[in-house]
Coordinates of C-alpha atoms in Angstrom, one line a residue:
Chain H
M1326 CA 81.1 180.6 67.4
N1327 CA 81.2 179.4 65.0
I1328 CA 84.2 177.0 64.2
T1329 CA 83.6 175.6 60.7
I1330 CA 86.5 177.1 58.3
E1331 CA 85.3 177.4 55.0
K1332 CA 87.5 175.4 53.1
E1333 CA 86.4 172.4 55.3
K1334 CA 83.2 173.0 55.3
K1335 CA 82.8 170.1 52.6
T1336 CA 85.0 167.5 54.0
F1337 CA 83.4 168.2 57.1
S1338 CA 79.2 168.7 56.2
K1339 CA 78.3 166.9 54.2
D1340 CA 74.9 166.4 55.8
E1341 CA 73.4 169.9 54.9
T1342 CA 70.5 169.8 57.4
V1343 CA 72.8 171.1 60.2
N1344 CA 72.6 174.6 58.8
M1345 CA 69.3 175.1 58.8
P1346 CA 68.0 177.5 60.5
K1347 CA 67.3 176.7 64.0
K1348 CA 63.7 178.2 64.7
E1349 CA 61.8 174.8 65.8
K1350 CA 63.9 172.1 67.4
K1351 CA 64.6 169.3 65.2
A1352 CA 65.0 165.6 66.8
V1353 CA 69.0 164.5 66.2
Y1354 CA 68.1 161.0 67.1
E1355 CA 65.3 159.5 67.0
T1356 CA 65.5 156.1 69.1
K1357 CA 62.9 153.7 68.2
Q1358 CA 62.7 150.0 70.7
L1359 CA 65.9 149.9 71.0
N1360 CA 67.3 146.7 72.7
L1361 CA 70.9 145.4 73.7
W1362 CA 72.5 142.9 75.1
Y1363 CA 75.6 142.1 76.5
G1364 CA 76.0 138.1 75.9
D1365 CA 72.7 136.7 77.8
N1366 CA 72.2 140.2 79.6
H1367 CA 69.3 142.4 78.4
A1368 CA 71.1 145.7 79.2
L1369 CA 68.7 148.1 76.9
K1370 CA 65.1 147.5 77.3
N1371 CA 62.5 148.8 74.5
I1372 CA 64.3 152.2 74.6
D1373 CA 61.9 155.3 72.5
L1374 CA 63.6 158.6 72.9
D1375 CA 64.0 161.3 71.0
I1376 CA 66.8 163.9 71.2
Y1377 CA 66.3 167.5 69.8
E1378 CA 69.4 169.7 68.5
N1379 CA 71.0 172.8 70.5
E1380 CA 69.6 171.3 73.8
V1381 CA 71.9 169.7 76.2
T1382 CA 70.0 166.0 77.2
A1383 CA 70.9 164.7 80.4
I1384 CA 70.8 160.9 80.9
I1385 CA 70.8 160.1 84.7
G1386 CA 70.4 156.8 86.5
P1387 CA 72.0 154.6 89.0
S1388 CA 75.5 152.3 88.0
G1389 CA 74.5 149.6 85.6
C1390 CA 71.1 151.2 84.3
G1391 CA 72.2 151.4 81.1
K1392 CA 73.0 154.7 80.6
S1393 CA 76.2 154.7 79.6
T1394 CA 75.4 151.7 77.7
Y1395 CA 73.1 153.5 76.1
I1396 CA 75.3 157.2 75.1
K1397 CA 78.0 154.5 73.6
T1398 CA 75.2 152.9 71.1
L1399 CA 74.8 156.7 69.3
N1400 CA 78.1 156.1 68.2
R1401 CA 78.1 152.8 68.0
M1402 CA 81.5 152.7 70.1
I1403 CA 79.6 149.8 71.7
E1404 CA 80.8 147.5 69.7
L1405 CA 84.3 147.2 70.3
V1406 CA 82.9 145.2 73.0
P1407 CA 82.9 141.6 72.0
G1408 CA 79.6 139.4 71.9
V1409 CA 77.0 143.2 71.9
R1410 CA 74.0 142.1 69.5
T1411 CA 71.4 145.3 69.2
S1412 CA 67.9 145.0 68.0
G1413 CA 65.4 148.1 66.9
E1414 CA 66.2 151.8 65.4
I1415 CA 68.2 154.9 66.0
S1416 CA 67.2 157.2 63.5
Y1417 CA 70.3 160.0 63.2
R1418 CA 69.3 162.6 61.1
G1419 CA 67.0 160.4 59.5
R1420 CA 68.9 157.7 58.6
N1421 CA 69.2 154.5 60.7
I1422 CA 72.9 154.4 62.0
F1423 CA 72.7 150.6 62.1
D1424 CA 72.3 150.3 58.5
S1425 CA 74.8 148.4 56.6
D1426 CA 75.6 151.1 54.0
Y1427 CA 76.1 153.7 57.2
R1428 CA 79.9 153.6 57.5
V1429 CA 80.3 153.7 61.1
E1430 CA 83.6 156.2 60.5
E1431 CA 81.3 158.6 58.7
L1432 CA 79.1 158.7 61.8
R1433 CA 81.7 159.3 64.5
T1434 CA 82.7 162.7 62.2
K1435 CA 79.7 163.8 63.4
V1436 CA 79.0 162.6 66.5
G1437 CA 82.4 163.5 68.5
M1438 CA 82.4 161.6 72.1
V1439 CA 84.4 162.8 75.3
F1440 CA 85.3 160.1 77.9
Q1441 CA 84.8 159.5 81.4
K1442 CA 88.2 159.5 82.0
P1443 CA 90.4 162.2 80.1
N1444 CA 92.3 159.7 77.7
P1445 CA 94.8 162.1 75.5
F1446 CA 96.9 160.7 73.0
P1447 CA 100.8 160.4 74.1
K1448 CA 101.4 162.8 72.0
S1449 CA 102.0 166.9 72.3
I1450 CA 98.8 169.3 73.3
Y1451 CA 98.8 170.3 69.1
E1452 CA 99.1 167.1 67.7
N1453 CA 96.2 165.7 70.4
V1454 CA 93.7 168.5 68.6
A1455 CA 95.1 167.7 65.4
Y1456 CA 94.6 164.6 64.8
G1457 CA 91.4 164.3 63.8
P1458 CA 91.9 166.4 61.2
K1459 CA 94.9 164.9 60.2
I1460 CA 93.4 161.3 59.9
H1461 CA 90.6 163.0 57.8
G1462 CA 92.7 164.4 55.0
I1463 CA 94.3 167.8 56.1
R1464 CA 97.4 168.4 55.3
D1465 CA 97.8 172.1 55.2
K1466 CA 99.3 173.1 58.2
K1467 CA 97.9 176.7 57.8
I1468 CA 94.8 175.4 57.9
L1469 CA 95.7 172.8 60.9
D1470 CA 96.9 176.0 63.3
Q1471 CA 93.3 177.3 62.4
I1472 CA 91.6 174.1 63.2
V1473 CA 93.7 174.1 66.4
E1474 CA 93.7 177.3 67.6
K1475 CA 89.9 177.5 67.1
S1476 CA 89.3 174.2 68.9
L1477 CA 91.1 175.4 71.6
R1478 CA 89.3 178.6 71.7
G1479 CA 86.0 176.6 71.8
A1480 CA 87.4 174.2 74.9
A1481 CA 88.2 177.6 76.6
I1482 CA 92.0 176.2 77.2
W1483 CA 93.3 178.3 74.5
D1484 CA 94.4 181.0 77.4
E1485 CA 96.2 177.9 79.6
V1486 CA 98.3 175.9 76.5
K1487 CA 98.7 178.7 74.2
D1488 CA 102.3 178.8 75.0
R1489 CA 103.1 175.1 75.2
L1490 CA 101.2 173.4 72.7
H1491 CA 104.2 171.3 71.6
T1492 CA 104.9 169.7 75.0
N1493 CA 103.3 166.1 76.0
A1494 CA 99.7 166.2 76.5
Y1495 CA 100.2 164.4 80.0
G1496 CA 101.6 167.2 81.0
L1497 CA 98.3 168.8 81.9
S1498 CA 96.2 168.6 84.9
G1499 CA 93.4 166.4 84.8
G1500 CA 90.6 169.1 84.1
Q1501 CA 93.0 170.3 81.4
Q1502 CA 93.4 167.0 79.9
Q1503 CA 89.2 166.9 79.6
R1504 CA 89.3 169.7 78.0
L1505 CA 91.8 169.3 76.0
C1506 CA 89.7 166.0 75.2
I1507 CA 86.5 168.4 74.5
A1508 CA 88.8 170.4 71.9
R1509 CA 90.4 167.5 70.3
C1510 CA 86.1 166.3 69.8
L1511 CA 85.4 169.9 68.5
A1512 CA 88.3 169.7 65.6
I1513 CA 86.2 167.3 63.7
E1514 CA 83.5 169.6 63.9
P1515 CA 80.9 167.4 65.0
D1516 CA 77.6 167.9 65.3
V1517 CA 76.6 165.9 67.9
I1518 CA 78.8 165.8 71.2
L1519 CA 78.5 162.6 73.9
M1520 CA 79.6 162.6 77.1
D1521 CA 80.3 160.0 79.0
E1522 CA 80.1 161.5 83.0
P1523 CA 82.7 164.2 82.0
T1524 CA 83.7 165.4 85.2
S1525 CA 83.2 162.0 87.5
A1526 CA 87.0 161.8 87.4
L1527 CA 87.8 165.8 87.5
D1528 CA 88.1 168.2 90.8
P1529 CA 85.2 170.6 92.0
I1530 CA 86.7 173.4 90.5
S1531 CA 87.4 171.7 87.0
T1532 CA 83.8 170.5 87.1
L1533 CA 82.6 173.6 87.3
K1534 CA 85.0 174.9 84.1
V1535 CA 83.2 172.3 82.1
E1536 CA 79.8 172.4 83.2
E1537 CA 80.5 176.3 81.9
L1538 CA 82.0 174.9 78.9
V1539 CA 78.7 172.9 77.8
Q1540 CA 76.1 175.7 78.4
E1541 CA 78.9 177.6 76.0
L1542 CA 78.8 174.8 73.5
K1543 CA 75.2 173.7 73.5
K1544 CA 75.0 177.3 70.9
N1545 CA 76.7 175.1 68.4
F1546 CA 76.1 171.5 68.9
S1547 CA 73.4 168.9 70.7
I1548 CA 75.1 167.7 73.4
I1549 CA 74.3 164.1 75.2
I1550 CA 76.1 164.1 78.6
V1551 CA 75.6 160.8 81.1
T1552 CA 76.3 161.9 84.7
H1553 CA 75.6 160.4 88.0
N1554 CA 75.6 163.5 89.7
M1555 CA 71.9 165.1 89.6
Q1556 CA 73.2 168.2 90.6
Q1557 CA 74.7 168.8 87.3
A1558 CA 71.6 167.2 85.5
A1559 CA 69.7 170.3 87.5
R1560 CA 72.3 172.3 86.6
I1561 CA 73.1 172.1 82.8
S1562 CA 70.7 170.3 81.1
D1563 CA 67.4 171.4 79.3
K1564 CA 65.7 167.8 79.2
T1565 CA 66.7 165.2 81.3
A1566 CA 66.2 161.2 81.1
F1567 CA 65.9 158.4 83.9
F1568 CA 67.3 155.6 83.4
L1569 CA 66.5 152.4 85.3
N1570 CA 67.4 148.6 84.7
G1571 CA 68.0 149.1 80.7
E1572 CA 64.5 151.0 80.3
V1573 CA 64.1 154.9 80.3
V1574 CA 61.4 155.3 83.2
E1575 CA 60.8 158.9 82.6
Y1576 CA 62.2 161.5 80.1
S1577 CA 60.8 165.3 80.2
D1578 CA 62.2 168.9 80.7
T1579 CA 64.6 168.9 83.5
N1580 CA 62.9 171.4 85.3
K1581 CA 60.0 169.0 85.2
I1582 CA 61.3 165.6 86.4
F1583 CA 63.3 167.5 89.5
S1584 CA 60.2 169.7 90.5
N1585 CA 57.2 167.6 89.6
P1586 CA 58.7 163.9 88.3
S1587 CA 55.7 161.8 87.5
D1588 CA 56.8 158.8 88.1
K1589 CA 57.4 157.3 91.6
R1590 CA 60.4 155.6 91.1
T1591 CA 62.2 158.4 89.2
E1592 CA 60.4 160.6 92.5
D1593 CA 62.9 158.4 95.1
Y1594 CA 65.7 158.2 92.7
I1595 CA 66.3 162.1 92.9
T1596 CA 65.8 162.6 96.6
G1597 CA 68.1 160.0 96.9
R1598 CA 66.1 157.3 98.4
F1599 CA 68.0 154.6 96.3
G1600 CA 70.8 154.3 93.7
Chain U
M1181 CA 93.1 146.7 124.8
K1182 CA 95.3 143.9 124.0
E1183 CA 94.4 143.2 120.6
L1184 CA 95.9 147.2 120.0
T1185 CA 98.9 146.8 121.6
L1186 CA 100.1 143.7 118.9
Y1187 CA 100.7 146.1 116.2
Q1188 CA 102.4 148.3 118.9
K1189 CA 105.9 147.2 118.9
K1190 CA 108.4 149.4 120.1
R1191 CA 111.5 147.6 119.6
K1192 CA 113.5 148.6 116.1
W1193 CA 114.7 145.2 115.1
T1194 CA 111.6 143.5 114.6
L1195 CA 112.1 140.3 112.0
N1196 CA 110.0 141.7 109.6
F1197 CA 112.8 145.0 109.6
L1198 CA 115.4 142.5 109.5
V1199 CA 114.3 140.9 106.4
D1200 CA 113.5 144.0 104.7
K1201 CA 117.1 145.3 105.2
L1202 CA 118.6 142.0 103.8
F1203 CA 116.4 141.9 100.7
T1204 CA 117.1 145.4 100.0
V1205 CA 121.3 144.6 100.7
G1206 CA 120.9 141.0 99.1
L1207 CA 119.2 142.8 95.6
W1208 CA 122.5 145.7 96.0
I1209 CA 124.9 143.2 96.3
V1210 CA 123.1 141.0 93.1
S1211 CA 123.3 144.0 90.9
L1212 CA 126.8 145.3 91.7
L1213 CA 127.8 142.0 91.2
I1214 CA 126.4 141.6 87.6
V1215 CA 127.3 145.5 86.6
A1216 CA 131.2 144.8 87.6
L1217 CA 131.1 141.9 86.0
I1218 CA 129.9 143.1 82.4
F1219 CA 132.3 146.4 83.2
W1220 CA 135.2 143.8 83.8
L1221 CA 134.4 141.7 80.3
L1222 CA 134.4 145.3 78.7
Y1223 CA 137.7 146.8 79.9
R1224 CA 139.3 143.7 79.5
I1225 CA 138.0 143.3 75.7
I1226 CA 138.4 146.8 74.9
S1227 CA 142.1 147.3 76.8
R1228 CA 143.5 144.9 74.9
G1229 CA 142.1 144.9 71.6
L1230 CA 141.6 148.6 71.4
P1231 CA 144.6 150.4 71.3
L1232 CA 146.3 148.2 68.6
L1233 CA 143.4 148.9 66.4
T1234 CA 144.4 150.8 62.9
F1235 CA 141.9 152.2 60.1
D1236 CA 144.4 149.8 57.9
F1237 CA 143.1 146.6 59.7
L1238 CA 139.3 147.5 59.6
I1239 CA 139.4 147.8 55.9
G1240 CA 142.3 145.2 55.4
I1241 CA 142.1 141.8 53.3
P1242 CA 142.7 139.7 55.6
D1243 CA 145.6 137.3 55.5
E1244 CA 146.0 133.1 55.1
V1245 CA 150.0 132.8 56.1
M1246 CA 151.5 136.6 56.2
E1247 CA 151.4 139.0 59.3
G1248 CA 149.1 142.2 59.4
G1249 CA 145.8 140.8 58.0
G1250 CA 142.8 142.8 58.5
I1251 CA 139.3 142.0 58.6
G1252 CA 137.6 144.4 55.8
P1253 CA 135.3 141.9 53.9
F1254 CA 134.1 140.1 57.1
L1255 CA 133.3 143.6 58.6
F1256 CA 131.8 144.3 55.6
N1257 CA 129.7 141.0 55.2
S1258 CA 128.6 141.8 58.8
F1259 CA 126.8 145.0 57.8
Y1260 CA 125.8 143.5 54.7
I1261 CA 124.0 140.3 56.1
L1262 CA 122.4 142.3 58.8
I1263 CA 120.8 144.8 56.7
I1264 CA 119.7 142.4 54.4
S1265 CA 118.1 140.4 57.0
L1266 CA 116.4 143.2 58.7
I1267 CA 115.1 144.4 55.4
I1268 CA 113.6 140.9 55.1
S1269 CA 112.4 140.4 58.7
L1270 CA 111.1 144.3 60.0
P1271 CA 108.5 143.9 57.6
I1272 CA 106.9 140.5 58.2
G1273 CA 107.7 140.5 62.3
I1274 CA 106.3 144.0 62.5
G1275 CA 103.2 142.8 60.6
S1276 CA 102.5 140.1 62.0
G1277 CA 103.0 141.5 65.3
I1278 CA 100.3 143.7 64.6
Y1279 CA 98.4 141.1 63.4
L1280 CA 98.6 138.9 66.3
A1281 CA 97.8 141.9 68.6
E1282 CA 95.5 144.1 66.5
Y1283 CA 93.3 141.9 64.3
A1284 CA 93.8 138.2 64.9
P1285 CA 90.7 136.8 67.3
D1286 CA 91.1 135.2 70.2
N1287 CA 90.8 131.4 69.7
R1288 CA 92.3 128.4 69.7
L1289 CA 94.2 128.9 66.0
T1290 CA 95.7 132.0 67.8
E1291 CA 96.4 130.7 70.9
V1292 CA 98.6 127.6 68.5
I1293 CA 100.7 130.5 66.7
R1294 CA 101.3 132.3 69.5
A1295 CA 103.0 129.4 71.2
C1296 CA 104.6 128.4 68.4
V1297 CA 106.4 131.8 67.7
E1298 CA 106.8 131.3 71.3
S1299 CA 108.9 128.4 71.2
L1300 CA 110.6 129.2 67.6
A1301 CA 111.9 132.4 69.7
S1302 CA 113.4 130.0 71.7
V1303 CA 114.9 127.6 69.5
P1304 CA 118.6 127.3 69.6
S1305 CA 120.7 130.1 66.8
I1306 CA 122.1 126.8 65.5
V1307 CA 119.2 124.9 64.3
F1308 CA 117.7 128.1 62.1
G1309 CA 121.8 127.6 60.5
L1310 CA 121.1 124.0 59.8
F1311 CA 117.7 125.2 58.3
G1312 CA 119.6 127.6 56.3
Y1313 CA 122.6 125.3 54.7
V1314 CA 120.0 122.5 53.4
L1315 CA 117.4 125.2 52.4
F1316 CA 120.4 126.8 50.3
V1317 CA 123.1 124.3 50.0
D1318 CA 121.1 120.7 49.9
V1319 CA 118.0 122.0 47.9
F1320 CA 119.0 125.4 46.0
Q1321 CA 122.1 123.8 45.5
I1322 CA 123.6 127.6 45.7
G1323 CA 126.8 126.9 48.7
L1324 CA 127.1 128.9 51.4
T1325 CA 126.3 132.8 50.7
I1326 CA 125.6 135.6 51.8
L1327 CA 121.9 135.6 50.9
G1328 CA 121.4 132.3 52.5
A1329 CA 123.0 133.6 55.8
S1330 CA 120.6 136.5 55.7
V1331 CA 117.9 134.8 55.1
A1332 CA 118.8 132.6 57.9
L1333 CA 119.3 135.2 59.9
S1334 CA 115.9 136.7 59.7
L1335 CA 114.4 133.3 60.4
L1336 CA 116.0 133.7 63.8
N1337 CA 114.9 137.2 64.3
L1338 CA 111.6 136.8 63.1
P1339 CA 110.2 135.3 66.3
V1340 CA 111.4 138.0 68.4
L1341 CA 110.5 140.8 66.4
T1342 CA 106.8 139.7 66.3
R1343 CA 106.6 139.2 70.4
V1344 CA 108.2 142.2 71.2
T1345 CA 105.9 144.1 68.6
E1346 CA 102.8 142.6 70.1
E1347 CA 103.8 143.3 73.6
A1348 CA 104.6 146.7 72.7
L1349 CA 101.4 147.0 71.3
R1350 CA 99.4 145.0 73.8
S1351 CA 100.6 147.5 76.6
V1352 CA 99.4 150.3 74.8
P1353 CA 95.6 151.3 77.5
M1354 CA 93.0 150.9 75.2
D1355 CA 91.6 154.5 75.8
V1356 CA 93.8 155.0 72.9
R1357 CA 92.2 152.9 70.2
E1358 CA 88.8 154.2 71.8
A1359 CA 89.8 158.3 71.4
S1360 CA 90.9 157.3 68.2
Y1361 CA 87.9 155.4 67.2
A1362 CA 85.5 158.0 68.3
L1363 CA 86.8 160.2 66.4
G1364 CA 86.1 158.9 63.1
A1365 CA 89.4 156.5 62.0
T1366 CA 89.6 153.5 60.5
K1367 CA 91.4 150.4 62.3
S1368 CA 94.3 150.9 60.2
K1369 CA 94.3 155.0 60.9
T1370 CA 93.7 154.3 64.3
I1371 CA 96.3 151.7 64.5
I1372 CA 99.1 153.2 62.3
K1373 CA 98.8 156.5 63.6
A1374 CA 97.9 156.4 67.6
V1375 CA 98.5 152.8 68.8
F1376 CA 102.2 152.0 67.0
P1377 CA 103.5 155.7 67.6
A1378 CA 102.1 154.9 70.9
A1379 CA 104.7 151.4 71.6
L1380 CA 107.3 153.1 69.2
S1381 CA 109.7 153.2 72.3
A1382 CA 109.2 149.5 73.0
I1383 CA 109.5 148.6 69.6
V1384 CA 112.6 150.2 69.1
T1385 CA 114.3 148.7 71.8
G1386 CA 113.1 145.4 70.7
I1387 CA 114.8 146.2 67.4
S1388 CA 117.8 147.3 68.6
L1389 CA 118.0 143.9 71.2
A1390 CA 117.6 142.0 67.7
A1391 CA 119.7 143.6 65.6
C1392 CA 122.3 143.8 68.1
R1393 CA 122.5 139.7 68.7
A1394 CA 122.1 139.2 65.0
F1395 CA 124.9 141.0 64.3
G1396 CA 127.0 138.9 66.6
E1397 CA 126.1 136.1 65.6
S1398 CA 127.6 133.0 64.7
A1399 CA 126.5 130.0 64.7
V1400 CA 124.1 130.4 62.2
I1401 CA 126.5 132.4 59.1
L1402 CA 128.4 129.5 60.2
L1403 CA 126.2 127.3 59.0
A1404 CA 124.5 129.4 56.4
G1405 CA 127.0 131.6 54.7
G1406 CA 130.5 130.2 56.0
T1407 CA 133.7 131.0 56.9
G1408 CA 135.3 132.8 54.2
T1409 CA 134.6 136.0 52.0
S1410 CA 134.9 136.6 48.3
G1411 CA 138.2 138.2 49.0
E1412 CA 137.5 142.0 48.0
M1413 CA 136.3 144.5 50.0
W1414 CA 132.6 145.9 49.0
D1415 CA 131.5 143.2 47.3
F1416 CA 127.8 143.5 46.8
N1417 CA 127.0 140.3 45.0
L1418 CA 124.3 138.2 46.8
L1419 CA 125.8 134.9 46.5
S1420 CA 129.1 135.5 47.1
P1421 CA 130.9 133.8 50.3
G1422 CA 129.2 135.1 53.7
G1423 CA 131.2 134.8 56.7
N1424 CA 130.7 137.7 58.9
L1425 CA 133.1 139.0 61.6
P1426 CA 132.0 136.5 64.5
V1427 CA 133.0 133.7 62.1
Y1428 CA 136.2 135.5 61.5
L1429 CA 137.0 135.2 64.9
W1430 CA 136.3 132.1 65.8
Y1431 CA 138.2 130.9 62.7
V1432 CA 141.5 133.0 63.4
Q1433 CA 141.1 132.0 67.7
S1434 CA 140.7 128.1 67.0
E1435 CA 142.4 127.1 62.9
A1436 CA 144.1 130.0 61.6
L1437 CA 147.9 129.7 60.7
V1438 CA 148.8 133.3 60.8
P1439 CA 151.5 134.2 63.6
D1440 CA 149.6 136.9 64.9
A1441 CA 146.0 135.4 65.0
K1442 CA 145.8 135.9 68.7
E1443 CA 146.1 139.4 68.2
I1444 CA 143.4 139.6 65.6
A1445 CA 141.1 137.6 67.4
E1446 CA 141.7 140.0 70.5
K1447 CA 140.9 143.5 67.5
S1448 CA 138.0 141.7 66.1
A1449 CA 136.5 140.7 69.4
A1450 CA 137.0 144.9 70.5
V1451 CA 136.1 145.9 67.0
L1452 CA 132.8 144.0 67.5
V1453 CA 132.0 144.6 71.1
C1454 CA 132.2 148.8 70.1
I1455 CA 129.8 148.5 67.2
I1456 CA 127.2 146.5 68.9
L1457 CA 127.5 149.4 71.8
L1458 CA 127.5 152.4 69.3
M1459 CA 124.9 150.4 67.1
S1460 CA 122.4 150.3 70.0
T1461 CA 123.0 153.3 71.2
L1462 CA 122.1 154.8 67.7
L1463 CA 119.0 153.2 67.2
R1464 CA 117.4 155.1 70.0
I1465 CA 118.5 158.5 69.1
P1466 CA 115.5 159.1 67.2
V1467 CA 112.8 158.2 70.0
W1468 CA 115.4 159.9 72.2
L1469 CA 114.8 162.7 70.3
R1470 CA 111.3 162.7 70.1
D1471 CA 110.5 162.1 73.6
F1472 CA 113.0 165.0 74.4
R1473 CA 110.9 167.2 72.0
L1474 CA 108.0 166.3 74.4
K1475 CA 109.1 167.0 77.5
R1476 CA 110.7 170.4 76.5

């Protein structure tokens, strides 16, 4: 599935590297010596982490380990929290996102985010999906219709909502709302999708649907998913990073982490001895 | 096992049960009283004035000594002053409400500003009227005018509009802003396209309350606009005398020489009440329509 609409390519895919052949795994994000403080609280300590394209990277760890903080730093949403300071570097496609001339809106147009709690706008389903394209200047009704349909199909929710596109998004179930939020995110044709515990508020069946969707989406997007559900990480991710107290304890292929962790603390966590 | 029995009383008429019932019944009585009072007032005002009402009365010129004068210019002034004052106060009031809710940092200065807005909202309207009088009659020397009345009325409405907008925007959950920012929206786009529409219903309610209060305002107009009109219908001149319907109501009831003063007052009151009821309903129709379309 490719949701690029040709007319819009110029608006959305300024970054040429997005469409390069995908033979070798390329790093999307390179994090170097990232530190982050909430006031005096040192929340992230010397993080070094490379994230590769067209993979699902899971971030696991106990509550308060900094995993959500890290993922929110990747699209600089963390800056909405007052009193946050960072040092170090995060390169997205080779460019430091903390550079003063890197417009945060540009970054967030390429890096979509799905939140823990489904957060549709109090608007119709259609308007929710069309919101992103609209604020980026697309007004043509036909193109909007196309984007909305492709995005909803991409998020595997089209068949459920196609007959009520203009009803309030709040009328959907929690799982549907979350897939709508994913569709809304797809509508701006991002390169990376960040998911912050996207299934923690959902029932098991909705969770399964979202997980299947993640598998489907990774063909076209790089996905970084924070989860406190280790089975989920094991099921859907290619690489897993284990965070503890603001540090990356271990980062490698998911298979290796769950079958043969090299750090004792990782082993203790995934076997359920703490956390 | 004695502790358990403490919570297993079989009696129905416990003190708790009685208090609960009394509370419910008490609230019912109070609300019924208020509703009854409002309907009685409305009935009295409308039943006396409405049957006598004619179209000629609504657009007729008032008469100082003869029977049968109308309220045309006063009614016109009421709308004219209201519209001008809304044109002045809506952008400023909503703008500063948005600033206070979305942009202002949480520090001493904004705390002081917020406290000022709050106390301004509770200043008696006659004080704003006096301010308008001093400004336009003493300082600018243009006398009692529609312009003066409109500006003074705007000042009365400003703090209310600011507060209503700020409260409405603050009650929009942070989720909405986060979702918008995460899609690459700038702050202004987020406010205009996501936060403001979510708060629109509350803001419209606030505006309609302020507009209705302004329409029925007499003290401000009395001091800043005067008790008279130019005596002509459809007089758009901003420097004409700015008496409005509530002021005329007070005037005929207390000082007028016309023999049918009482009847004019009753009819004016009925007109006033009907227009305010109509206005508060009409202003909400767009929001109702939007919500209806969404729920369909």
